[in-house]
Amino acid sequence: MKRFNNGIEENREIIFSVLFYVAGLFLASVIYKCAKAQFASFFEEILSSGNYSFLEIFLSRLLLYSALLLTVIIFGISVLGFGLINIIPFLIGFSAALKICYYYSFSFKGILSALLLCIPEVSLFVTLLIYCVKNSSQLSSIIYKSIKNSDTTADINLGSYLKITSVYALLIAFTALINSVLSHFLSGVITL
C-alpha cells in the first residue's frame, strides 16, 4: 500500500493533467451533443478538414504545438503556474473531443477518420505535453514555495529545466512532422 501511495505522490502532476484532459473530453462531448443542431454550420466550418498541402498541415501543427509548449514553459517559470497549468491538457481534450464528435456524425467513415486521424495525433502530442506539464508544474511549485517561505536558498535549477524542455520541444516538432504525414496521406484516402 505504501508503494502505491508513493507512486501516486510521485506522479501527482501527471494524474492531475490526465484528469483535466478527460474533463475536457467529457465537457466538449456534452456541449457538442447539446449544441450540435444550433451551431451545425459553426462546427462544420471550424472542424472540417480542408484540402491542405503537407507543408500547410505541418506548419499549422508545428505552430499550434509550439504555442502550447511555450504556454506550458511560461507557466513553469511563473509563481502561480502550477495552479493554472492544467488548463492546457483541458483545452487539448476539449478540442479533441469536438473533433471526434464531429467525425462520429459521419457514421462509419467518420469513426474511421477519428480512429486513424484524430486519436493518434492527440495521443502522441498529449503524452509529450503531459510530461512537460509535470516538469513545469514542479518548477513553478518550487518557485512558489521559495517565495512564500522567503527561502533564498531554494534549489531552482532553471538550466536543467530549459534543457529538458528543449528535448520536449524537439520531440514535439518531430510529433508535428509525424502527425502531418499521417494527416496528409490518410486524409487523401479517407474523405468525409
PDB file of C-alpha atoms in Angstrom:
ATOM      1  CA  MET A   1       0.000   0.000   0.000  1.00  0.00           C
ATOM      2  CA  LYS A   2       2.858   2.350   0.805  1.00  0.00           C
ATOM      3  CA  ARG A   3       4.381   1.685  -2.607  1.00  0.00           C
ATOM      4  CA  PHE A   4       1.045   2.544  -4.249  1.00  0.00           C
ATOM      5  CA  ASN A   5       0.788   5.797  -2.285  1.00  0.00           C
ATOM      6  CA  ASN A   6       4.369   6.692  -3.203  1.00  0.00           C
ATOM      7  CA  GLY A   7       3.554   6.060  -6.860  1.00  0.00           C
ATOM      8  CA  ILE A   8       0.572   8.360  -6.676  1.00  0.00           C
ATOM      9  CA  GLU A   9       2.559  11.063  -4.912  1.00  0.00           C
ATOM     10  CA  GLU A  10       5.416  10.857  -7.420  1.00  0.00           C
ATOM     11  CA  ASN A  11       3.033  11.099 -10.372  1.00  0.00           C
ATOM     12  CA  ARG A  12       0.558  13.594  -8.918  1.00  0.00           C
ATOM     13  CA  GLU A  13       1.120  16.151 -11.687  1.00  0.00           C
ATOM     14  CA  ILE A  14       0.594  13.536 -14.388  1.00  0.00           C
ATOM     15  CA  ILE A  15      -2.582  12.290 -12.709  1.00  0.00           C
ATOM     16  CA  PHE A  16      -3.963  15.834 -12.471  1.00  0.00           C
ATOM     17  CA  SER A  17      -3.111  16.506 -16.113  1.00  0.00           C
ATOM     18  CA  VAL A  18      -4.836  13.322 -17.250  1.00  0.00           C
ATOM     19  CA  LEU A  19      -7.898  14.139 -15.148  1.00  0.00           C
ATOM     20  CA  PHE A  20      -8.108  17.633 -16.646  1.00  0.00           C
ATOM     21  CA  TYR A  21      -7.662  16.159 -20.131  1.00  0.00           C
ATOM     22  CA  VAL A  22     -10.506  13.705 -19.515  1.00  0.00           C
ATOM     23  CA  ALA A  23     -12.660  16.519 -18.113  1.00  0.00           C
ATOM     24  CA  GLY A  24     -12.075  18.456 -21.348  1.00  0.00           C
ATOM     25  CA  LEU A  25     -13.076  15.390 -23.375  1.00  0.00           C
ATOM     26  CA  PHE A  26     -16.237  14.938 -21.344  1.00  0.00           C
ATOM     27  CA  LEU A  27     -17.306  18.587 -21.339  1.00  0.00           C
ATOM     28  CA  ALA A  28     -16.790  19.007 -25.086  1.00  0.00           C
ATOM     29  CA  SER A  29     -18.763  15.824 -25.777  1.00  0.00           C
ATOM     30  CA  VAL A  30     -21.677  17.111 -23.741  1.00  0.00           C
ATOM     31  CA  ILE A  31     -21.524  20.576 -25.323  1.00  0.00           C
ATOM     32  CA  TYR A  32     -21.316  19.128 -28.834  1.00  0.00           C
ATOM     33  CA  LYS A  33     -24.309  16.885 -28.228  1.00  0.00           C
ATOM     34  CA  CYS A  34     -26.389  19.726 -26.780  1.00  0.00           C
ATOM     35  CA  ALA A  35     -25.370  22.429 -29.260  1.00  0.00           C
ATOM     36  CA  LYS A  36     -24.957  20.383 -32.427  1.00  0.00           C
ATOM     37  CA  ALA A  37     -28.252  21.475 -34.003  1.00  0.00           C
ATOM     38  CA  GLN A  38     -27.893  25.171 -33.128  1.00  0.00           C
ATOM     39  CA  PHE A  39     -24.275  25.508 -34.211  1.00  0.00           C
ATOM     40  CA  ALA A  40     -24.038  22.968 -37.046  1.00  0.00           C
ATOM     41  CA  SER A  41     -22.597  25.440 -39.558  1.00  0.00           C
ATOM     42  CA  PHE A  42     -20.099  26.735 -36.986  1.00  0.00           C
ATOM     43  CA  PHE A  43     -18.879  23.221 -36.211  1.00  0.00           C
ATOM     44  CA  GLU A  44     -18.721  22.447 -39.945  1.00  0.00           C
ATOM     45  CA  GLU A  45     -16.568  25.493 -40.637  1.00  0.00           C
ATOM     46  CA  ILE A  46     -14.236  25.035 -37.670  1.00  0.00           C
ATOM     47  CA  LEU A  47     -13.860  21.259 -37.621  1.00  0.00           C
ATOM     48  CA  SER A  48     -13.991  20.199 -41.247  1.00  0.00           C
ATOM     49  CA  SER A  49     -10.670  19.298 -42.753  1.00  0.00           C
ATOM     50  CA  GLY A  50      -9.864  21.279 -45.839  1.00  0.00           C
ATOM     51  CA  ASN A  51      -7.713  20.316 -48.759  1.00  0.00           C
ATOM     52  CA  TYR A  52      -4.327  21.479 -47.462  1.00  0.00           C
ATOM     53  CA  SER A  53      -0.829  20.709 -48.646  1.00  0.00           C
ATOM     54  CA  PHE A  54       1.604  18.796 -46.492  1.00  0.00           C
ATOM     55  CA  LEU A  55       3.570  21.969 -45.730  1.00  0.00           C
ATOM     56  CA  GLU A  56       0.427  23.824 -44.609  1.00  0.00           C
ATOM     57  CA  ILE A  57      -0.581  20.961 -42.338  1.00  0.00           C
ATOM     58  CA  PHE A  58       2.928  20.681 -40.888  1.00  0.00           C
ATOM     59  CA  LEU A  59       3.294  24.415 -40.249  1.00  0.00           C
ATOM     60  CA  SER A  60      -0.130  24.688 -38.617  1.00  0.00           C
ATOM     61  CA  ARG A  61       0.580  21.713 -36.354  1.00  0.00           C
ATOM     62  CA  LEU A  62       4.073  22.977 -35.535  1.00  0.00           C
ATOM     63  CA  LEU A  63       2.790  26.456 -34.675  1.00  0.00           C
ATOM     64  CA  LEU A  64      -0.057  25.115 -32.560  1.00  0.00           C
ATOM     65  CA  TYR A  65       2.135  22.648 -30.691  1.00  0.00           C
ATOM     66  CA  SER A  66       4.851  25.265 -30.193  1.00  0.00           C
ATOM     67  CA  ALA A  67       2.363  27.804 -28.848  1.00  0.00           C
ATOM     68  CA  LEU A  68       1.030  25.275 -26.358  1.00  0.00           C
ATOM     69  CA  LEU A  69       4.552  24.272 -25.327  1.00  0.00           C
ATOM     70  CA  LEU A  70       5.536  27.920 -24.891  1.00  0.00           C
ATOM     71  CA  THR A  71       2.468  28.446 -22.695  1.00  0.00           C
ATOM     72  CA  VAL A  72       3.496  25.456 -20.564  1.00  0.00           C
ATOM     73  CA  ILE A  73       7.044  26.847 -20.282  1.00  0.00           C
ATOM     74  CA  ILE A  74       5.760  30.260 -19.223  1.00  0.00           C
ATOM     75  CA  PHE A  75       3.528  28.647 -16.614  1.00  0.00           C
ATOM     76  CA  GLY A  76       6.557  26.669 -15.420  1.00  0.00           C
ATOM     77  CA  ILE A  77       8.655  29.741 -14.686  1.00  0.00           C
ATOM     78  CA  SER A  78       5.821  31.714 -13.123  1.00  0.00           C
ATOM     79  CA  VAL A  79       4.822  31.828  -9.484  1.00  0.00           C
ATOM     80  CA  LEU A  80       1.235  30.668  -9.939  1.00  0.00           C
ATOM     81  CA  GLY A  81       1.793  28.482 -12.984  1.00  0.00           C
ATOM     82  CA  PHE A  82       1.399  25.216 -11.092  1.00  0.00           C
ATOM     83  CA  GLY A  83      -2.197  26.148 -10.291  1.00  0.00           C
ATOM     84  CA  LEU A  84      -3.092  27.173 -13.842  1.00  0.00           C
ATOM     85  CA  ILE A  85      -1.028  24.826 -15.982  1.00  0.00           C
ATOM     86  CA  ASN A  86      -3.640  22.074 -16.229  1.00  0.00           C
ATOM     87  CA  ILE A  87      -5.820  24.331 -18.345  1.00  0.00           C
ATOM     88  CA  ILE A  88      -3.627  23.241 -21.286  1.00  0.00           C
ATOM     89  CA  PRO A  89      -4.491  19.493 -21.115  1.00  0.00           C
ATOM     90  CA  PHE A  90      -8.122  20.506 -20.531  1.00  0.00           C
ATOM     91  CA  LEU A  91      -8.184  22.610 -23.708  1.00  0.00           C
ATOM     92  CA  ILE A  92      -6.488  19.881 -25.732  1.00  0.00           C
ATOM     93  CA  GLY A  93      -9.045  17.352 -24.504  1.00  0.00           C
ATOM     94  CA  PHE A  94     -11.846  19.785 -25.263  1.00  0.00           C
ATOM     95  CA  SER A  95     -10.703  20.392 -28.848  1.00  0.00           C
ATOM     96  CA  ALA A  96     -10.010  16.690 -29.465  1.00  0.00           C
ATOM     97  CA  ALA A  97     -13.477  15.706 -28.274  1.00  0.00           C
ATOM     98  CA  LEU A  98     -15.138  18.306 -30.503  1.00  0.00           C
ATOM     99  CA  LYS A  99     -13.255  16.948 -33.498  1.00  0.00           C
ATOM    100  CA  ILE A 100     -14.017  13.316 -32.616  1.00  0.00           C
ATOM    101  CA  CYS A 101     -17.719  14.067 -32.069  1.00  0.00           C
ATOM    102  CA  TYR A 102     -17.822  15.880 -35.398  1.00  0.00           C
ATOM    103  CA  TYR A 103     -16.245  12.895 -37.153  1.00  0.00           C
ATOM    104  CA  TYR A 104     -18.613  10.449 -35.448  1.00  0.00           C
ATOM    105  CA  SER A 105     -21.566  12.260 -37.013  1.00  0.00           C
ATOM    106  CA  PHE A 106     -20.406  10.892 -40.396  1.00  0.00           C
ATOM    107  CA  SER A 107     -21.136   7.283 -39.411  1.00  0.00           C
ATOM    108  CA  PHE A 108     -18.557   4.651 -40.435  1.00  0.00           C
ATOM    109  CA  LYS A 109     -16.272   6.998 -42.412  1.00  0.00           C
ATOM    110  CA  GLY A 110     -16.311   9.435 -39.522  1.00  0.00           C
ATOM    111  CA  ILE A 111     -15.432   6.791 -36.975  1.00  0.00           C
ATOM    112  CA  LEU A 112     -12.636   5.584 -39.233  1.00  0.00           C
ATOM    113  CA  SER A 113     -11.402   9.175 -39.590  1.00  0.00           C
ATOM    114  CA  ALA A 114     -11.404   9.661 -35.835  1.00  0.00           C
ATOM    115  CA  LEU A 115      -9.558   6.391 -35.257  1.00  0.00           C
ATOM    116  CA  LEU A 116      -6.933   6.985 -37.931  1.00  0.00           C
ATOM    117  CA  LEU A 117      -6.520  10.769 -37.949  1.00  0.00           C
ATOM    118  CA  CYS A 118      -7.553  12.359 -34.683  1.00  0.00           C
ATOM    119  CA  ILE A 119      -6.844   9.843 -31.936  1.00  0.00           C
ATOM    120  CA  PRO A 120      -3.202   9.045 -32.890  1.00  0.00           C
ATOM    121  CA  GLU A 121      -2.437  12.739 -33.339  1.00  0.00           C
ATOM    122  CA  VAL A 122      -3.827  13.726 -29.982  1.00  0.00           C
ATOM    123  CA  SER A 123      -2.428  10.711 -28.128  1.00  0.00           C
ATOM    124  CA  LEU A 124       1.175  11.299 -29.110  1.00  0.00           C
ATOM    125  CA  PHE A 125       1.089  15.037 -28.544  1.00  0.00           C
ATOM    126  CA  VAL A 126      -0.782  14.846 -25.234  1.00  0.00           C
ATOM    127  CA  THR A 127       1.613  12.254 -23.855  1.00  0.00           C
ATOM    128  CA  LEU A 128       4.600  14.507 -24.516  1.00  0.00           C
ATOM    129  CA  LEU A 129       2.842  17.613 -23.289  1.00  0.00           C
ATOM    130  CA  ILE A 130       1.722  15.973 -20.037  1.00  0.00           C
ATOM    131  CA  TYR A 131       5.319  15.142 -19.170  1.00  0.00           C
ATOM    132  CA  CYS A 132       6.302  18.715 -19.961  1.00  0.00           C
ATOM    133  CA  VAL A 133       3.416  19.918 -17.766  1.00  0.00           C
ATOM    134  CA  LYS A 134       4.765  17.734 -14.963  1.00  0.00           C
ATOM    135  CA  ASN A 135       8.210  19.352 -15.116  1.00  0.00           C
ATOM    136  CA  SER A 136       6.770  22.845 -15.434  1.00  0.00           C
ATOM    137  CA  SER A 137       4.382  22.302 -12.555  1.00  0.00           C
ATOM    138  CA  GLN A 138       7.181  21.068 -10.323  1.00  0.00           C
ATOM    139  CA  LEU A 139       9.377  24.086 -11.123  1.00  0.00           C
ATOM    140  CA  SER A 140       6.515  26.510 -10.614  1.00  0.00           C
ATOM    141  CA  SER A 141       5.689  24.871  -7.285  1.00  0.00           C
ATOM    142  CA  ILE A 142       9.324  25.230  -6.140  1.00  0.00           C
ATOM    143  CA  ILE A 143       9.311  28.903  -7.149  1.00  0.00           C
ATOM    144  CA  TYR A 144       6.024  29.483  -5.318  1.00  0.00           C
ATOM    145  CA  LYS A 145       7.203  27.755  -2.135  1.00  0.00           C
ATOM    146  CA  SER A 146      10.503  29.621  -2.120  1.00  0.00           C
ATOM    147  CA  ILE A 147       8.733  32.983  -2.443  1.00  0.00           C
ATOM    148  CA  LYS A 148       6.052  32.049   0.083  1.00  0.00           C
ATOM    149  CA  ASN A 149       8.631  30.939   2.647  1.00  0.00           C
ATOM    150  CA  SER A 150      11.160  33.667   1.736  1.00  0.00           C
ATOM    151  CA  ASP A 151      13.667  30.914   1.068  1.00  0.00           C
ATOM    152  CA  THR A 152      16.622  32.394  -0.799  1.00  0.00           C
ATOM    153  CA  THR A 153      18.430  29.036  -0.818  1.00  0.00           C
ATOM    154  CA  ALA A 154      15.749  27.158  -2.799  1.00  0.00           C
ATOM    155  CA  ASP A 155      17.145  24.884  -5.489  1.00  0.00           C
ATOM    156  CA  ILE A 156      15.690  26.402  -8.648  1.00  0.00           C
ATOM    157  CA  ASN A 157      17.632  24.780 -11.449  1.00  0.00           C
ATOM    158  CA  LEU A 158      16.432  26.760 -14.450  1.00  0.00           C
ATOM    159  CA  GLY A 159      19.211  25.458 -16.684  1.00  0.00           C
ATOM    160  CA  SER A 160      18.167  21.847 -16.183  1.00  0.00           C
ATOM    161  CA  TYR A 161      14.532  22.812 -16.752  1.00  0.00           C
ATOM    162  CA  LEU A 162      15.374  24.520 -20.040  1.00  0.00           C
ATOM    163  CA  LYS A 163      17.468  21.543 -21.203  1.00  0.00           C
ATOM    164  CA  ILE A 164      14.623  19.110 -20.536  1.00  0.00           C
ATOM    165  CA  THR A 165      12.154  21.485 -22.152  1.00  0.00           C
ATOM    166  CA  SER A 166      14.411  21.739 -25.220  1.00  0.00           C
ATOM    167  CA  VAL A 167      14.277  17.966 -25.584  1.00  0.00           C
ATOM    168  CA  TYR A 168      10.475  18.131 -25.324  1.00  0.00           C
ATOM    169  CA  ALA A 169      10.461  20.875 -27.961  1.00  0.00           C
ATOM    170  CA  LEU A 170      12.415  18.660 -30.370  1.00  0.00           C
ATOM    171  CA  LEU A 171      10.121  15.714 -29.658  1.00  0.00           C
ATOM    172  CA  ILE A 172       7.061  17.894 -30.187  1.00  0.00           C
ATOM    173  CA  ALA A 173       8.451  19.141 -33.517  1.00  0.00           C
ATOM    174  CA  PHE A 174       9.003  15.506 -34.521  1.00  0.00           C
ATOM    175  CA  THR A 175       5.443  14.753 -33.376  1.00  0.00           C
ATOM    176  CA  ALA A 176       4.155  17.580 -35.581  1.00  0.00           C
ATOM    177  CA  LEU A 177       6.001  16.008 -38.505  1.00  0.00           C
ATOM    178  CA  ILE A 178       4.609  12.517 -37.815  1.00  0.00           C
ATOM    179  CA  ASN A 179       1.084  13.839 -37.348  1.00  0.00           C
ATOM    180  CA  SER A 180       1.328  15.904 -40.522  1.00  0.00           C
ATOM    181  CA  VAL A 181       2.479  12.915 -42.550  1.00  0.00           C
ATOM    182  CA  LEU A 182      -0.386  10.811 -41.171  1.00  0.00           C
ATOM    183  CA  SER A 183      -2.957  13.536 -41.752  1.00  0.00           C
ATOM    184  CA  HIS A 184      -1.752  14.341 -45.253  1.00  0.00           C
ATOM    185  CA  PHE A 185      -1.720  10.788 -46.531  1.00  0.00           C
ATOM    186  CA  LEU A 186      -4.750   9.459 -44.687  1.00  0.00           C
ATOM    187  CA  SER A 187      -6.941  12.467 -45.479  1.00  0.00           C
ATOM    188  CA  GLY A 188      -6.437  11.647 -49.155  1.00  0.00           C
ATOM    189  CA  VAL A 189      -7.686   8.117 -48.546  1.00  0.00           C
ATOM    190  CA  ILE A 190     -10.494   8.947 -46.114  1.00  0.00           C
ATOM    191  CA  THR A 191     -12.857  11.695 -47.195  1.00  0.00           C
ATOM    192  CA  LEU A 192     -15.983  12.767 -45.384  1.00  0.00           C
TER     193      LEU A 192
END
